[in-house]
Amino acid sequence: MARVYRTVATAGAACYVGSGLAAYSCVHHTDLARLYALAIERGVPGALYHAAGGEFAWRWIAEAVARDLGVPTRSLSMDEAQEMFGPLGAMIYSACSRSLDLRARTELGWKPVHGDMLSQVGEPRLRALARPAPEGPDAAPSGHAFPGQQAVSARRRA
């Protein structure tokens, strides 16, 4: 969510990669903490318990952020995404990563309470990320969507 808000500061639009339909599972930190506690208390040693409180596509987030800020959305090519997010970020935002949590639900009785990641849209802490970084010698080092990544990308190009 934060990275999409940051793209507004760097590109003037809420950005996603390609079609923006790469799907990701998400889980709220308090739901995840409850799953950890249940796994410690009741879990089978060595078992793998996934946590999925919901699922989203990056484009859905970009569209919600765009509505919140009154800006357009924009699809990025893979090259543009690598410039904005760095190679790892571009890969993350263009690939699906979905989890099924059937084992956590059936064996441990876990059920997420917080499922809607889009409920974060409009939070002041996120809106602040959409403001362009100040210019000048004392300004933040990068207006890049992944602060600090711009220097890494520049070193790789050199």
mmCIF file of C-alpha atoms in Angstrom:
data_model
loop_
_atom_site.group_PDB
_atom_site.id
_atom_site.type_symbol
_atom_site.label_atom_id
_atom_site.label_comp_id
_atom_site.label_asym_id
_atom_site.label_seq_id
_atom_site.Cartn_x
_atom_site.Cartn_y
_atom_site.Cartn_z
ATOM 1 C CA MET A 1 0.000 0.000 0.000
ATOM 2 C CA ALA A 2 2.741 2.444 0.982
ATOM 3 C CA ARG A 3 4.678 1.866 -2.238
ATOM 4 C CA VAL A 4 1.636 2.662 -4.391
ATOM 5 C CA TYR A 5 1.157 5.952 -2.512
ATOM 6 C CA ARG A 6 4.853 6.668 -3.050
ATOM 7 C CA THR A 7 4.466 6.232 -6.835
ATOM 8 C CA VAL A 8 2.156 9.253 -6.826
ATOM 9 C CA ALA A 9 5.053 11.386 -5.559
ATOM 10 C CA THR A 10 7.470 9.991 -8.125
ATOM 11 C CA ALA A 11 5.241 9.521 -11.197
ATOM 12 C CA GLY A 12 2.188 11.697 -10.567
ATOM 13 C CA ALA A 13 -0.029 8.623 -10.782
ATOM 14 C CA ALA A 14 -0.833 5.535 -8.734
ATOM 15 C CA CYS A 15 1.204 2.898 -10.555
ATOM 16 C CA TYR A 16 1.029 -0.838 -11.095
ATOM 17 C CA VAL A 17 3.019 -3.174 -13.341
ATOM 18 C CA GLY A 18 1.575 -4.483 -16.613
ATOM 19 C CA SER A 19 -2.101 -5.367 -16.253
ATOM 20 C CA GLY A 20 -1.817 -4.938 -12.477
ATOM 21 C CA LEU A 21 -3.642 -8.196 -11.916
ATOM 22 C CA ALA A 22 -0.840 -10.038 -10.138
ATOM 23 C CA ALA A 23 -2.619 -11.393 -7.064
ATOM 24 C CA TYR A 24 -1.174 -11.443 -3.565
ATOM 25 C CA SER A 25 -2.406 -12.868 -0.306
ATOM 26 C CA CYS A 26 -2.204 -10.545 2.645
ATOM 27 C CA VAL A 27 -2.640 -10.833 6.383
ATOM 28 C CA HIS A 28 -2.929 -8.218 9.118
ATOM 29 C CA HIS A 29 -0.113 -8.316 11.651
ATOM 30 C CA THR A 30 -2.464 -8.981 14.579
ATOM 31 C CA ASP A 31 -4.037 -11.926 12.741
ATOM 32 C CA LEU A 32 -0.565 -13.260 11.979
ATOM 33 C CA ALA A 33 0.467 -12.879 15.624
ATOM 34 C CA ARG A 34 -2.587 -14.922 16.669
ATOM 35 C CA LEU A 35 -1.605 -17.624 14.172
ATOM 36 C CA TYR A 36 1.926 -17.759 15.589
ATOM 37 C CA ALA A 37 0.517 -18.134 19.098
ATOM 38 C CA LEU A 38 -1.820 -20.921 17.975
ATOM 39 C CA ALA A 39 0.999 -22.682 16.109
ATOM 40 C CA ILE A 40 3.177 -22.609 19.219
ATOM 41 C CA GLU A 41 0.327 -23.743 21.453
ATOM 42 C CA ARG A 42 -1.327 -26.394 19.263
ATOM 43 C CA GLY A 43 0.696 -26.826 16.095
ATOM 44 C CA VAL A 44 2.387 -29.957 14.861
ATOM 45 C CA PRO A 45 6.193 -29.599 15.008
ATOM 46 C CA GLY A 46 7.539 -29.033 11.510
ATOM 47 C CA ALA A 47 4.116 -28.231 10.042
ATOM 48 C CA LEU A 48 3.711 -25.326 7.674
ATOM 49 C CA TYR A 49 0.819 -22.976 8.462
ATOM 50 C CA HIS A 50 -0.016 -20.279 5.931
ATOM 51 C CA ALA A 51 -1.900 -17.106 6.815
ATOM 52 C CA ALA A 52 -4.173 -15.364 4.326
ATOM 53 C CA GLY A 53 -6.581 -12.742 5.545
ATOM 54 C CA GLY A 54 -7.476 -11.605 2.066
ATOM 55 C CA GLU A 55 -6.276 -11.272 -1.465
ATOM 56 C CA PHE A 56 -5.689 -8.268 -3.692
ATOM 57 C CA ALA A 57 -4.339 -7.289 -7.072
ATOM 58 C CA TRP A 58 -1.923 -4.345 -7.252
ATOM 59 C CA ARG A 59 -4.212 -2.587 -9.721
ATOM 60 C CA TRP A 60 -7.060 -2.590 -7.167
ATOM 61 C CA ILE A 61 -4.803 -0.801 -4.718
ATOM 62 C CA ALA A 62 -3.647 1.678 -7.371
ATOM 63 C CA GLU A 63 -7.256 2.421 -8.327
ATOM 64 C CA ALA A 64 -8.253 2.984 -4.684
ATOM 65 C CA VAL A 65 -5.229 5.241 -4.072
ATOM 66 C CA ALA A 66 -5.971 7.177 -7.266
ATOM 67 C CA ARG A 67 -9.563 7.769 -6.117
ATOM 68 C CA ASP A 68 -8.336 8.833 -2.682
ATOM 69 C CA LEU A 69 -5.891 11.388 -4.090
ATOM 70 C CA GLY A 70 -7.733 12.410 -7.256
ATOM 71 C CA VAL A 71 -4.904 11.288 -9.549
ATOM 72 C CA PRO A 72 -4.813 8.908 -12.513
ATOM 73 C CA THR A 73 -3.566 5.336 -12.471
ATOM 74 C CA ARG A 74 -0.717 4.261 -14.701
ATOM 75 C CA SER A 75 0.539 0.931 -15.939
ATOM 76 C CA LEU A 76 4.316 0.582 -15.933
ATOM 77 C CA SER A 77 6.277 -1.546 -18.356
ATOM 78 C CA MET A 78 8.748 -3.926 -16.747
ATOM 79 C CA ASP A 79 11.618 -1.541 -17.605
ATOM 80 C CA GLU A 80 9.764 1.386 -16.008
ATOM 81 C CA ALA A 81 8.940 -0.771 -12.977
ATOM 82 C CA GLN A 82 12.611 -1.674 -12.567
ATOM 83 C CA GLU A 83 13.515 2.014 -12.608
ATOM 84 C CA MET A 84 10.807 2.870 -10.085
ATOM 85 C CA PHE A 85 10.998 -0.148 -7.761
ATOM 86 C CA GLY A 86 14.358 -1.724 -8.569
ATOM 87 C CA PRO A 87 14.669 -5.235 -10.026
ATOM 88 C CA LEU A 88 13.366 -7.040 -6.935
ATOM 89 C CA GLY A 89 10.439 -4.665 -6.475
ATOM 90 C CA ALA A 90 9.487 -4.950 -10.148
ATOM 91 C CA MET A 91 9.494 -8.727 -9.836
ATOM 92 C CA ILE A 92 7.399 -8.629 -6.651
ATOM 93 C CA TYR A 93 4.804 -6.273 -8.138
ATOM 94 C CA SER A 94 4.470 -8.209 -11.390
ATOM 95 C CA ALA A 95 4.171 -11.782 -10.076
ATOM 96 C CA CYS A 96 1.433 -13.600 -8.201
ATOM 97 C CA SER A 97 2.042 -14.841 -4.665
ATOM 98 C CA ARG A 98 -1.017 -16.512 -3.247
ATOM 99 C CA SER A 99 -1.347 -18.644 -0.139
ATOM 100 C CA LEU A 100 -3.984 -21.071 1.018
ATOM 101 C CA ASP A 101 -4.443 -21.300 4.756
ATOM 102 C CA LEU A 102 -6.669 -24.367 5.035
ATOM 103 C CA ARG A 103 -4.318 -26.138 7.449
ATOM 104 C CA ALA A 104 -4.130 -23.132 9.782
ATOM 105 C CA ARG A 105 -7.918 -22.869 9.796
ATOM 106 C CA THR A 106 -8.734 -26.560 10.203
ATOM 107 C CA GLU A 107 -5.933 -27.782 12.484
ATOM 108 C CA LEU A 108 -5.526 -24.657 14.616
ATOM 109 C CA GLY A 109 -8.952 -23.049 14.348
ATOM 110 C CA TRP A 110 -7.354 -19.816 13.121
ATOM 111 C CA LYS A 111 -9.580 -17.300 11.408
ATOM 112 C CA PRO A 112 -8.464 -13.819 10.372
ATOM 113 C CA VAL A 113 -10.401 -10.866 11.728
ATOM 114 C CA HIS A 114 -8.837 -8.158 9.553
ATOM 115 C CA GLY A 115 -9.182 -9.030 5.877
ATOM 116 C CA ASP A 116 -9.519 -5.859 3.868
ATOM 117 C CA MET A 117 -6.195 -4.260 3.035
ATOM 118 C CA LEU A 118 -8.001 -1.525 1.117
ATOM 119 C CA SER A 119 -9.352 -0.191 4.416
ATOM 120 C CA GLN A 120 -5.947 1.480 4.862
ATOM 121 C CA VAL A 121 -6.591 3.772 1.893
ATOM 122 C CA GLY A 122 -6.820 7.375 3.030
ATOM 123 C CA GLU A 123 -4.723 7.007 6.189
ATOM 124 C CA PRO A 124 -2.760 10.239 6.782
ATOM 125 C CA ARG A 125 0.546 8.353 7.153
ATOM 126 C CA LEU A 126 0.061 6.928 3.649
ATOM 127 C CA ARG A 127 -1.150 10.163 2.073
ATOM 128 C CA ALA A 128 2.041 11.833 3.298
ATOM 129 C CA LEU A 129 4.034 9.454 1.088
ATOM 130 C CA ALA A 130 2.320 10.853 -2.019
ATOM 131 C CA ARG A 131 3.864 14.295 -1.557
ATOM 132 C CA PRO A 132 6.970 14.913 -3.663
ATOM 133 C CA ALA A 133 10.206 15.001 -1.703
ATOM 134 C CA PRO A 134 11.614 18.516 -1.184
ATOM 135 C CA GLU A 135 14.427 19.627 -3.459
ATOM 136 C CA GLY A 136 17.778 21.049 -2.454
ATOM 137 C CA PRO A 137 20.984 20.023 -0.667
ATOM 138 C CA ASP A 138 19.209 19.066 2.574
ATOM 139 C CA ALA A 139 16.403 17.168 0.831
ATOM 140 C CA ALA A 140 15.758 13.480 1.059
ATOM 141 C CA PRO A 141 18.236 11.592 -1.158
ATOM 142 C CA SER A 142 15.640 10.112 -3.486
ATOM 143 C CA GLY A 143 12.149 10.578 -4.866
ATOM 144 C CA HIS A 144 12.323 6.931 -5.885
ATOM 145 C CA ALA A 145 9.363 4.708 -4.940
ATOM 146 C CA PHE A 146 11.793 2.568 -2.938
ATOM 147 C CA PRO A 147 13.909 5.217 -1.163
ATOM 148 C CA GLY A 148 17.553 4.222 -1.344
ATOM 149 C CA GLN A 149 16.946 1.930 -4.327
ATOM 150 C CA GLN A 150 17.758 4.682 -6.837
ATOM 151 C CA ALA A 151 21.384 4.715 -5.719
ATOM 152 C CA VAL A 152 21.532 0.921 -5.954
ATOM 153 C CA SER A 153 20.037 1.023 -9.468
ATOM 154 C CA ALA A 154 22.511 3.743 -10.523
ATOM 155 C CA ARG A 155 25.467 1.680 -9.258
ATOM 156 C CA ARG A 156 24.248 -1.354 -11.214
ATOM 157 C CA ARG A 157 23.991 0.714 -14.423
ATOM 158 C CA ALA A 158 27.508 2.106 -13.965
#
